Short mmCIF file of C-alpha atoms in Angstrom, two decimals:
data_model
loop_
_atom_site.label_atom_id
_atom_site.label_comp_id
_atom_site.label_asym_id
_atom_site.label_seq_id
_atom_site.Cartn_x
_atom_site.Cartn_y
_atom_site.Cartn_z
CA MET Z 1315 0.05 0.04 0.04
CA THR Z 1316 2.89 2.36 0.74
CA ALA Z 1317 4.31 1.82 -2.71
CA ILE Z 1318 0.89 2.48 -4.29
CA ARG Z 1319 0.40 5.58 -2.29
CA ASP Z 1320 3.88 6.85 -3.17
CA LEU Z 1321 2.95 6.15 -6.87
CA PHE Z 1322 -0.22 8.28 -6.67
CA ARG Z 1323 1.52 11.11 -4.89
CA LYS Z 1324 4.28 11.28 -7.34
CA ASN Z 1325 1.82 11.37 -10.31
CA ALA Z 1326 -1.04 13.09 -8.55
CA ARG Z 1327 -1.88 15.41 -11.45
CA GLN Z 1328 -1.99 12.56 -14.13
CA TYR Z 1329 -4.01 10.09 -12.07
CA GLY Z 1330 -6.00 12.92 -10.49
CA MET Z 1331 -7.50 13.84 -13.93
CA LEU Z 1332 -8.14 10.27 -14.80
CA MET Z 1333 -9.98 9.64 -11.58
CA ALA Z 1334 -11.88 12.93 -12.08
CA LEU Z 1335 -12.86 11.75 -15.49
CA VAL Z 1336 -14.13 8.41 -14.13
CA LEU Z 1337 -16.01 10.14 -11.35
CA ILE Z 1338 -17.70 12.62 -13.78
CA VAL Z 1339 -18.76 9.66 -16.13
CA VAL Z 1340 -20.22 7.78 -13.20
CA LEU Z 1341 -21.98 10.85 -11.82
CA PHE Z 1342 -23.64 11.74 -15.18
CA GLU Z 1343 -24.40 8.05 -15.89
CA PHE Z 1344 -26.44 8.15 -12.65
CA LEU Z 1345 -28.01 11.49 -13.27
CA THR Z 1346 -29.07 10.65 -16.93
CA GLY Z 1347 -30.51 7.37 -15.91
CA GLY Z 1348 -27.97 5.38 -17.90
CA LEU Z 1349 -28.13 7.50 -21.14
CA LEU Z 1350 -24.63 8.74 -21.00
CA LEU Z 1351 -23.04 5.28 -21.73
CA GLN Z 1352 -25.51 4.26 -24.40
CA PRO Z 1353 -23.58 3.22 -27.47
CA LEU Z 1354 -25.24 5.85 -29.65
CA ASN Z 1355 -24.35 8.60 -27.09
CA ILE Z 1356 -20.78 7.56 -26.86
CA THR Z 1357 -20.46 7.68 -30.68
CA ASN Z 1358 -22.01 11.17 -30.69
CA LEU Z 1359 -19.63 12.24 -27.85
CA ILE Z 1360 -16.67 11.32 -30.09
CA MET Z 1361 -18.07 13.09 -33.16
CA GLN Z 1362 -19.28 16.15 -31.25
CA ASN Z 1363 -15.95 16.69 -29.52
CA SER Z 1364 -13.60 15.54 -32.28
CA TYR Z 1365 -12.45 18.98 -33.39
CA ILE Z 1366 -11.80 20.03 -29.78
CA LEU Z 1367 -9.71 16.96 -29.18
CA ILE Z 1368 -7.69 17.70 -32.30
CA LEU Z 1369 -7.12 21.30 -31.27
CA ALA Z 1370 -6.20 20.16 -27.68
CA ILE Z 1371 -3.35 18.10 -29.03
CA GLY Z 1372 -1.84 21.05 -30.77
CA MET Z 1373 -2.54 23.32 -27.94
CA MET Z 1374 -0.81 21.10 -25.59
CA LEU Z 1375 2.48 21.35 -27.68
CA VAL Z 1376 2.23 25.12 -27.78
CA ILE Z 1377 1.64 25.44 -24.02
CA ILE Z 1378 4.46 22.97 -23.37
CA THR Z 1379 6.78 25.46 -25.29
CA GLY Z 1380 5.58 28.22 -22.92
CA HIS Z 1381 3.31 30.00 -25.38
CA ILE Z 1382 -0.41 30.23 -26.20
CA ASP Z 1383 -2.48 30.33 -29.31
CA LEU Z 1384 -5.78 32.40 -29.20
CA SER Z 1385 -6.34 32.18 -32.89
CA VAL Z 1386 -7.34 28.52 -33.40
CA GLY Z 1387 -11.03 29.17 -33.50
CA SER Z 1388 -10.72 31.85 -36.19
CA VAL Z 1389 -8.31 29.67 -38.14
CA VAL Z 1390 -10.98 26.87 -37.93
CA ALA Z 1391 -13.56 29.20 -39.42
CA PHE Z 1392 -11.36 30.62 -42.12
CA VAL Z 1393 -9.95 27.34 -43.43
CA GLY Z 1394 -13.53 25.88 -43.32
CA ALA Z 1395 -14.85 28.95 -45.27
CA ALA Z 1396 -12.08 28.74 -47.87
CA SER Z 1397 -12.60 24.95 -48.28
CA ALA Z 1398 -16.29 25.33 -48.75
CA VAL Z 1399 -15.71 27.95 -51.47
CA MET Z 1400 -13.32 25.56 -53.22
CA MET Z 1401 -15.58 22.63 -53.21
CA ALA Z 1402 -19.13 24.16 -53.58
CA GLN Z 1403 -18.32 27.20 -55.79
CA TRP Z 1404 -15.08 26.32 -57.66
CA GLY Z 1405 -15.88 22.60 -58.02
CA LEU Z 1406 -12.51 21.33 -56.93
CA PRO Z 1407 -12.29 17.53 -55.98
CA VAL Z 1408 -12.54 16.72 -52.31
CA TRP Z 1409 -8.97 15.34 -52.04
CA LEU Z 1410 -7.53 18.37 -53.61
CA THR Z 1411 -9.40 20.71 -51.31
CA VAL Z 1412 -8.27 18.70 -48.20
CA VAL Z 1413 -4.64 18.99 -49.39
CA ALA Z 1414 -5.05 22.71 -50.03
CA ALA Z 1415 -6.70 23.33 -46.60
CA LEU Z 1416 -3.87 21.57 -44.76
CA ALA Z 1417 -1.19 23.53 -46.70
CA MET Z 1418 -3.29 26.67 -45.86
CA GLY Z 1419 -3.07 25.84 -42.15
CA ALA Z 1420 0.71 25.23 -42.39
CA LEU Z 1421 1.11 28.65 -43.96
CA ILE Z 1422 -1.01 30.27 -41.21
CA GLY Z 1423 0.94 28.52 -38.55
CA ALA Z 1424 4.28 29.63 -40.23
CA TRP Z 1425 3.05 33.15 -40.37
CA GLN Z 1426 2.29 33.27 -36.57
CA GLY Z 1427 5.40 31.10 -35.88
CA PHE Z 1428 7.69 33.61 -37.60
CA TRP Z 1429 6.62 36.53 -35.51
CA VAL Z 1430 6.76 34.54 -32.25
CA ALA Z 1431 9.94 32.61 -32.82
CA TYR Z 1432 12.12 35.17 -34.91
CA VAL Z 1433 10.76 38.60 -34.18
CA ARG Z 1434 10.23 37.71 -30.52
CA ILE Z 1435 6.72 39.16 -30.22
CA PRO Z 1436 4.80 37.49 -27.39
CA ALA Z 1437 2.52 34.72 -28.70
CA PHE Z 1438 -0.48 36.26 -26.87
CA ILE Z 1439 -0.21 39.43 -28.99
CA VAL Z 1440 0.53 37.55 -32.29
CA THR Z 1441 -2.28 35.11 -31.91
CA LEU Z 1442 -4.73 37.81 -30.51
CA ALA Z 1443 -4.00 39.66 -33.83
CA GLY Z 1444 -4.46 36.48 -35.71
CA MET Z 1445 -7.77 35.80 -34.10
CA LEU Z 1446 -9.02 39.21 -35.38
CA LEU Z 1447 -7.32 38.80 -38.76
CA PHE Z 1448 -8.70 35.36 -39.65
CA ARG Z 1449 -12.17 36.15 -38.28
CA GLY Z 1450 -12.41 39.11 -40.55
CA LEU Z 1451 -11.07 37.06 -43.45
CA THR Z 1452 -13.73 34.47 -42.75
CA LEU Z 1453 -16.40 37.09 -43.09
CA ILE Z 1454 -14.90 38.38 -46.30
CA VAL Z 1455 -14.71 34.99 -47.95
CA LEU Z 1456 -18.27 34.09 -46.94
CA ASP Z 1457 -19.63 37.64 -47.47
CA GLY Z 1458 -21.63 37.04 -44.34
CA GLN Z 1459 -23.48 34.07 -45.90
CA THR Z 1460 -23.58 30.30 -45.12
CA ILE Z 1461 -22.24 27.87 -47.79
CA ALA Z 1462 -24.20 24.56 -48.00
CA PRO Z 1463 -24.53 21.68 -48.74
CA LEU Z 1464 -21.24 20.12 -49.11
CA PRO Z 1465 -20.35 16.97 -51.19
CA ALA Z 1466 -21.38 13.65 -49.58
CA SER Z 1467 -17.94 12.11 -49.95
CA PHE Z 1468 -16.49 15.03 -47.74
CA ARG Z 1469 -19.26 14.64 -45.08
CA VAL Z 1470 -17.83 11.21 -44.38
CA LEU Z 1471 -14.98 12.77 -42.56
CA GLY Z 1472 -17.26 14.18 -39.92
CA SER Z 1473 -20.18 11.78 -39.65
CA GLY Z 1474 -19.14 8.58 -41.45
CA TYR Z 1475 -18.11 5.22 -40.04
CA VAL Z 1476 -15.19 2.84 -40.99
CA PRO Z 1477 -16.77 -0.01 -43.14
CA ASP Z 1478 -16.54 -3.54 -41.75
CA PRO Z 1479 -15.23 -6.04 -44.30
CA PHE Z 1480 -16.50 -9.00 -42.25
CA GLY Z 1481 -20.15 -8.17 -42.23
CA ALA Z 1482 -21.11 -9.92 -39.02
CA GLY Z 1483 -23.77 -8.93 -36.48
CA VAL Z 1484 -21.20 -6.58 -34.54
CA HIS Z 1485 -18.49 -4.53 -36.22
CA VAL Z 1486 -15.66 -7.00 -36.12
CA LEU Z 1487 -13.09 -4.63 -37.41
CA THR Z 1488 -13.60 -2.29 -34.39
CA LEU Z 1489 -13.15 -5.23 -32.01
CA LEU Z 1490 -9.83 -6.15 -33.86
CA ILE Z 1491 -8.61 -2.56 -33.58
CA GLY Z 1492 -9.29 -2.65 -29.78
CA VAL Z 1493 -7.37 -5.92 -29.57
CA ALA Z 1494 -4.55 -4.41 -31.54
CA ALA Z 1495 -4.49 -1.33 -29.49
CA SER Z 1496 -4.32 -3.35 -26.34
CA ALA Z 1497 -1.52 -5.47 -27.54
CA LEU Z 1498 0.51 -2.30 -28.79
CA LEU Z 1499 -0.12 -0.80 -25.30
CA VAL Z 1500 1.18 -3.69 -23.38
CA TRP Z 1501 4.29 -4.18 -25.62
CA THR Z 1502 5.17 -0.40 -25.51
CA GLN Z 1503 4.80 -0.32 -21.63
CA LEU Z 1504 6.91 -3.49 -21.09
CA GLN Z 1505 9.57 -2.16 -23.46
CA ALA Z 1506 9.63 1.19 -21.64
CA ARG Z 1507 9.78 -0.61 -18.32
CA ALA Z 1508 12.69 -2.74 -19.40
CA ARG Z 1509 14.41 0.32 -20.80
CA SER Z 1510 14.11 2.30 -17.49
CA ARG Z 1511 15.49 -0.64 -15.64
CA ARG Z 1512 18.58 -0.91 -17.90
CA HIS Z 1513 19.34 2.83 -17.39
CA GLY Z 1514 18.79 2.58 -13.52
CA LEU Z 1515 15.65 4.83 -13.68
CA PRO Z 1516 12.93 4.33 -11.06
CA VAL Z 1517 9.93 2.20 -11.97
CA SER Z 1518 6.58 1.68 -10.44
CA PRO Z 1519 6.05 -1.62 -8.22
CA GLN Z 1520 5.22 -4.70 -10.27
CA ASN Z 1521 1.72 -5.05 -8.76
CA ALA Z 1522 0.85 -1.37 -9.40
CA PHE Z 1523 2.26 -1.67 -13.02
CA ALA Z 1524 0.21 -4.87 -13.75
CA ALA Z 1525 -2.99 -3.26 -12.28
CA ARG Z 1526 -2.52 -0.16 -14.28
CA ILE Z 1527 -2.01 -2.18 -17.58
CA ALA Z 1528 -4.98 -4.46 -16.86
CA ALA Z 1529 -7.26 -1.47 -16.20
CA LEU Z 1530 -6.31 0.24 -19.37
CA VAL Z 1531 -6.73 -2.95 -21.50
CA ILE Z 1532 -10.20 -3.47 -20.02
CA VAL Z 1533 -11.11 0.23 -20.63
CA ILE Z 1534 -9.93 -0.07 -24.29
CA ASN Z 1535 -11.74 -3.22 -25.21
CA VAL Z 1536 -14.98 -2.39 -23.43
CA PHE Z 1537 -14.95 1.02 -25.24
CA ALA Z 1538 -14.29 -0.92 -28.60
CA TYR Z 1539 -17.12 -3.33 -27.82
CA VAL Z 1540 -19.56 -0.54 -27.14
CA LEU Z 1541 -18.71 1.09 -30.46
CA ALA Z 1542 -18.93 -2.25 -32.18
CA ILE Z 1543 -22.44 -2.98 -31.15
CA HIS Z 1544 -23.53 0.30 -32.67
CA ASN Z 1545 -22.02 1.23 -36.19
CA GLY Z 1546 -18.35 0.73 -35.36
CA ILE Z 1547 -15.62 3.26 -35.15
CA PRO Z 1548 -16.39 6.61 -36.77
CA VAL Z 1549 -13.90 7.89 -39.44
CA VAL Z 1550 -13.01 10.85 -37.16
CA GLY Z 1551 -12.34 8.43 -34.29
CA LEU Z 1552 -9.87 6.58 -36.37
CA VAL Z 1553 -8.16 9.87 -37.30
CA LEU Z 1554 -7.94 10.67 -33.61
CA VAL Z 1555 -6.28 7.36 -32.80
CA VAL Z 1556 -3.63 8.01 -35.35
CA LEU Z 1557 -3.10 11.55 -34.17
CA ILE Z 1558 -2.80 10.47 -30.44
CA VAL Z 1559 -0.44 7.43 -31.16
CA GLY Z 1560 1.63 9.53 -33.55
CA PHE Z 1561 2.18 12.68 -31.37
CA SER Z 1562 2.62 10.56 -28.34
CA PHE Z 1563 5.47 8.74 -30.02
CA VAL Z 1564 6.99 11.99 -31.24
CA MET Z 1565 6.89 13.70 -27.80
CA ASN Z 1566 8.10 10.68 -25.81
CA LYS Z 1567 10.41 8.81 -28.14
CA THR Z 1568 12.10 11.32 -30.50
CA ILE Z 1569 14.72 14.17 -30.14
CA THR Z 1570 12.16 16.41 -31.54
CA GLY Z 1571 9.83 15.83 -28.65
CA ARG Z 1572 12.63 16.30 -26.12
CA HIS Z 1573 13.54 19.57 -27.71
CA VAL Z 1574 10.05 20.85 -27.36
CA TYR Z 1575 10.08 19.98 -23.51
CA ALA Z 1576 13.42 21.56 -23.21
CA VAL Z 1577 12.42 24.77 -24.84
CA GLY Z 1578 9.40 25.03 -22.58
CA GLY Z 1579 11.37 24.09 -19.45
CA SER Z 1580 14.10 26.75 -19.90
CA GLU Z 1581 14.75 28.25 -23.31
CA LYS Z 1582 18.02 29.65 -22.32
CA ALA Z 1583 19.35 26.28 -21.04
CA ALA Z 1584 18.01 24.63 -24.14
CA LEU Z 1585 19.76 26.99 -26.37
CA LEU Z 1586 23.15 26.56 -24.63
CA SER Z 1587 22.68 22.79 -24.90
CA GLY Z 1588 22.43 23.02 -28.66
CA VAL Z 1589 18.74 23.06 -29.15
CA ARG Z 1590 17.61 25.29 -32.09
CA THR Z 1591 14.99 27.02 -29.96
CA LYS Z 1592 13.67 29.34 -32.62
CA GLN Z 1593 13.18 26.52 -35.24
CA THR Z 1594 11.48 24.40 -32.43
CA THR Z 1595 9.10 27.16 -31.58
CA PHE Z 1596 8.39 27.92 -35.30
CA TRP Z 1597 7.51 24.29 -36.18
CA VAL Z 1598 5.31 23.84 -33.14
CA PHE Z 1599 3.19 26.83 -34.37
CA VAL Z 1600 3.24 25.22 -37.94
CA THR Z 1601 1.84 22.07 -36.43
CA MET Z 1602 -0.90 23.89 -34.52
CA GLY Z 1603 -1.81 25.57 -37.94
CA VAL Z 1604 -2.14 22.24 -39.59
CA LEU Z 1605 -4.23 20.72 -36.75
CA SER Z 1606 -6.44 23.71 -36.73
CA ALA Z 1607 -7.11 23.27 -40.43
CA LEU Z 1608 -7.89 19.59 -39.92
CA ALA Z 1609 -10.23 20.58 -37.06
CA GLY Z 1610 -11.89 23.02 -39.46
CA LEU Z 1611 -12.49 20.47 -42.05
CA VAL Z 1612 -13.92 18.04 -39.46
CA PHE Z 1613 -16.16 20.63 -38.05
CA MET Z 1614 -17.41 21.80 -41.45
CA ALA Z 1615 -17.96 18.15 -42.54
CA ARG Z 1616 -20.17 17.45 -39.48
CA LEU Z 1617 -22.10 20.56 -39.91
CA ASN Z 1618 -22.50 20.08 -43.62
CA ALA Z 1619 -21.93 23.92 -44.06
CA ALA Z 1620 -19.48 26.78 -43.55
CA THR Z 1621 -20.88 29.61 -41.49
CA PRO Z 1622 -19.30 32.99 -40.36
CA GLY Z 1623 -19.80 32.00 -36.70
CA ALA Z 1624 -17.86 28.71 -36.93
CA GLY Z 1625 -15.04 28.07 -34.53
CA GLU Z 1626 -16.23 30.64 -31.81
CA MET Z 1627 -14.87 29.88 -28.37
CA PHE Z 1628 -12.98 26.89 -29.67
CA GLU Z 1629 -9.55 28.41 -28.54
CA LEU Z 1630 -10.88 28.63 -24.97
CA ASP Z 1631 -12.11 24.91 -24.96
CA ALA Z 1632 -8.71 23.82 -26.29
CA ILE Z 1633 -6.81 25.83 -23.83
CA ALA Z 1634 -9.02 24.56 -20.94
CA ALA Z 1635 -8.58 20.94 -22.13
CA ALA Z 1636 -4.86 21.40 -22.16
CA PHE Z 1637 -4.68 22.80 -18.62
CA ILE Z 1638 -7.24 20.31 -17.19
CA GLY Z 1639 -5.14 17.63 -18.80
CA GLY Z 1640 -1.99 18.56 -16.93
CA ALA Z 1641 -0.22 21.32 -18.86
CA SER Z 1642 1.64 23.84 -16.77
CA ALA Z 1643 1.22 27.73 -17.40
CA THR Z 1644 4.90 28.10 -17.11
CA GLY Z 1645 5.62 25.60 -19.84
CA GLY Z 1646 7.68 22.33 -19.99
CA VAL Z 1647 4.94 20.06 -18.54
CA GLY Z 1648 2.19 18.19 -20.32
CA THR Z 1649 1.37 15.03 -22.30
CA VAL Z 1650 -0.64 14.43 -25.34
CA VAL Z 1651 -2.69 11.83 -23.60
CA GLY Z 1652 -3.27 14.39 -20.77
CA SER Z 1653 -4.77 16.87 -23.28
CA VAL Z 1654 -7.02 14.19 -24.61
CA VAL Z 1655 -8.15 13.34 -21.02
CA GLY Z 1656 -8.80 17.10 -20.45
CA ALA Z 1657 -10.83 17.37 -23.63
CA LEU Z 1658 -12.91 14.26 -22.64
CA VAL Z 1659 -13.58 15.82 -19.25
CA MET Z 1660 -14.85 18.90 -20.98
CA GLY Z 1661 -16.86 16.87 -23.44
CA VAL Z 1662 -18.48 14.50 -21.07
CA MET Z 1663 -19.52 17.58 -18.91
CA ASN Z 1664 -21.05 19.29 -21.86
CA ASN Z 1665 -22.86 16.07 -22.98
CA GLY Z 1666 -23.97 15.15 -19.53
CA MET Z 1667 -25.25 18.68 -18.57
CA SER Z 1668 -27.19 18.87 -21.91
CA LEU Z 1669 -28.73 15.48 -21.30
CA ILE Z 1670 -30.11 16.54 -17.80
CA GLY Z 1671 -31.45 19.73 -19.29
CA LEU Z 1672 -28.95 22.19 -17.56
CA GLY Z 1673 -28.93 25.64 -19.06
CA VAL Z 1674 -25.98 27.00 -21.08
CA ASP Z 1675 -25.46 29.69 -18.40
CA TRP Z 1676 -24.80 27.14 -15.69
CA GLN Z 1677 -22.82 24.96 -17.99
CA GLN Z 1678 -20.38 27.81 -18.65
CA ALA Z 1679 -20.18 28.64 -14.83
CA ILE Z 1680 -19.46 25.08 -13.96
CA LYS Z 1681 -16.89 24.53 -16.68
CA GLY Z 1682 -15.07 27.72 -15.50
CA LEU Z 1683 -14.98 26.40 -11.90
CA VAL Z 1684 -13.53 23.13 -13.12
CA LEU Z 1685 -10.82 24.87 -15.09
CA LEU Z 1686 -9.95 26.96 -11.95
CA ALA Z 1687 -9.84 23.93 -9.77
CA ALA Z 1688 -7.57 22.20 -12.25
CA VAL Z 1689 -5.01 25.09 -12.36
CA ALA Z 1690 -5.17 25.50 -8.54
CA PHE Z 1691 -4.35 21.76 -8.22
CA ASP Z 1692 -1.39 22.33 -10.40
CA VAL Z 1693 -0.10 25.24 -8.37
CA TYR Z 1694 -0.70 23.37 -5.17
CA ASN Z 1695 1.33 20.32 -6.50
CA LYS Z 1696 4.23 22.52 -7.57
CA ASP Z 1697 4.37 24.38 -4.33
CA HIS Z 1698 4.14 21.16 -2.34
CA LEU Z 1699 6.89 19.73 -4.47
CA GLY Z 1700 9.11 22.76 -4.19
CA LEU Z 1701 8.75 22.54 -0.32
CA ARG Z 1702 9.93 18.87 -0.33
CA ARG Z 1703 12.85 19.63 -2.57
CA ALA Z 1704 13.82 22.53 -0.43
CA ARG Z 1705 13.81 20.33 2.73
CA ARG Z 1706 16.02 17.95 0.82
CA GLY Z 1707 18.24 20.83 -0.32
CA GLY Z 1708 17.67 20.34 -3.96
CA ALA Z 1709 15.39 23.45 -4.59
CA GLY Z 1710 18.11 25.05 -6.89
CA ARG Z 1711 17.58 22.60 -9.59
CA SER Z 1712 13.83 23.21 -10.21
CA THR Z 1713 13.98 26.04 -12.88
CA ALA Z 1714 16.53 24.75 -15.32
CA ALA Z 1715 15.33 21.16 -15.74
CA PRO Z 1716 12.08 20.69 -17.66
CA ARG Z 1717 9.90 17.84 -16.41
CA GLN Z 1718 9.00 15.10 -18.91
CA PRO Z 1719 6.83 12.05 -18.63
CA ASP Z 1720 8.92 8.91 -18.46
CA PRO Z 1721 8.08 5.92 -20.53
CA ASP Z 1722 6.44 4.21 -17.45
CA GLY Z 1723 4.10 7.11 -16.87
CA ALA Z 1724 6.02 8.68 -14.03
CA ALA Z 1725 7.10 12.31 -14.24
CA THR Z 1726 10.94 12.78 -14.17
CA GLU Z 1727 13.25 15.65 -14.93
CA SER Z 1728 15.30 15.96 -18.00
CA ALA Z 1729 19.10 16.18 -18.00
CA ALA Z 1730 19.36 19.60 -19.53
CA PRO Z 1731 22.66 21.19 -18.39
CA PRO Z 1732 22.49 24.37 -16.29
CA ALA Z 1733 23.33 27.72 -17.75
CA PRO Z 1734 27.01 28.72 -17.31
CA GLU Z 1735 26.08 31.68 -15.02
CA ASP Z 1736 24.00 29.29 -12.82
CA ALA Z 1737 26.97 26.98 -12.68
CA ARG Z 1738 29.44 29.92 -11.79
CA ARG Z 1739 27.00 30.84 -8.82
#
């Protein structure tokens, strides 16, 4: 029990959000009389929040580098409007429109990343200007009108399902995806644990490790079964799986991911360590632009229209999801999976409160309190951790070393060297 208690204490933020998500699901399952976990509602939950989940992944990267992006909602609206014009008025094929939209998102991200990384204008100012700029361009492109309908082949992206080649009573392909995801999870966790042991890094107790993996495997397969007995996994759900796995791999297993954490933990120390901090920041904003464009396509496909008001408040939902999922306002801390958990917390609350008939006014107030509680929890954890370090005489190392999630799920500190002036002191 002591080992398990220590494990939860060292990872209080990560497990705290997971436990909060479970409690919220149980609470609304009870309040809605069992409607929340109905297969149809779970499928709707994925589709309704897919664009926020996509934005939350990109926003987490931006916040890890110590910046913020207030323009994502306007970029969603602008890319969606331009894509609708290309398809509905110019008659371009769907595949060409999708490629052009993603390229447009990359250019928008490069535009904002240039001002932030190379001209050194605060991201808050640059993206605030971007929010106004792209909202205005959206109104110009649409001329204040709604463009609809869109081609049926494009609408599959937002409301279609992955076809099942087996044709059985349940969606067998979805069950196989669940089993494959479970096998991949077990293999990666075992590899990470073995690698940590080889390098002498701390690992969680054997029983706690086995219990955590078993719980995750059960959740994955139950979730896959619930989807399989309806229509299977949605197309946008498959896109989300690819994004989550891909970005988790980049952030945890590649040099690029470590550079992002290093820039957010201490840009000066990262620069002196040989990290190209300006390029790293620039490409993070380019990635955010591409993901915003993808979110715009998904939102437009689900709505089957491009409207001048699309994307309003999306930036606040994405920022809230990132902070609820474990990001730190000072940068250097956060995980892709955490951002997904944060977005799911927001999505389940929205869905649950709508099912019980709670008004929009109370929904906004409750979400605000949840966001405040998450950030307060983060501040409390850091203060508590700082006190423990000070008592051990190690408080001086806290600012130069960014924290990263280790492969076993525990939060550790990177080995970024201190700045020369710090070393001289």
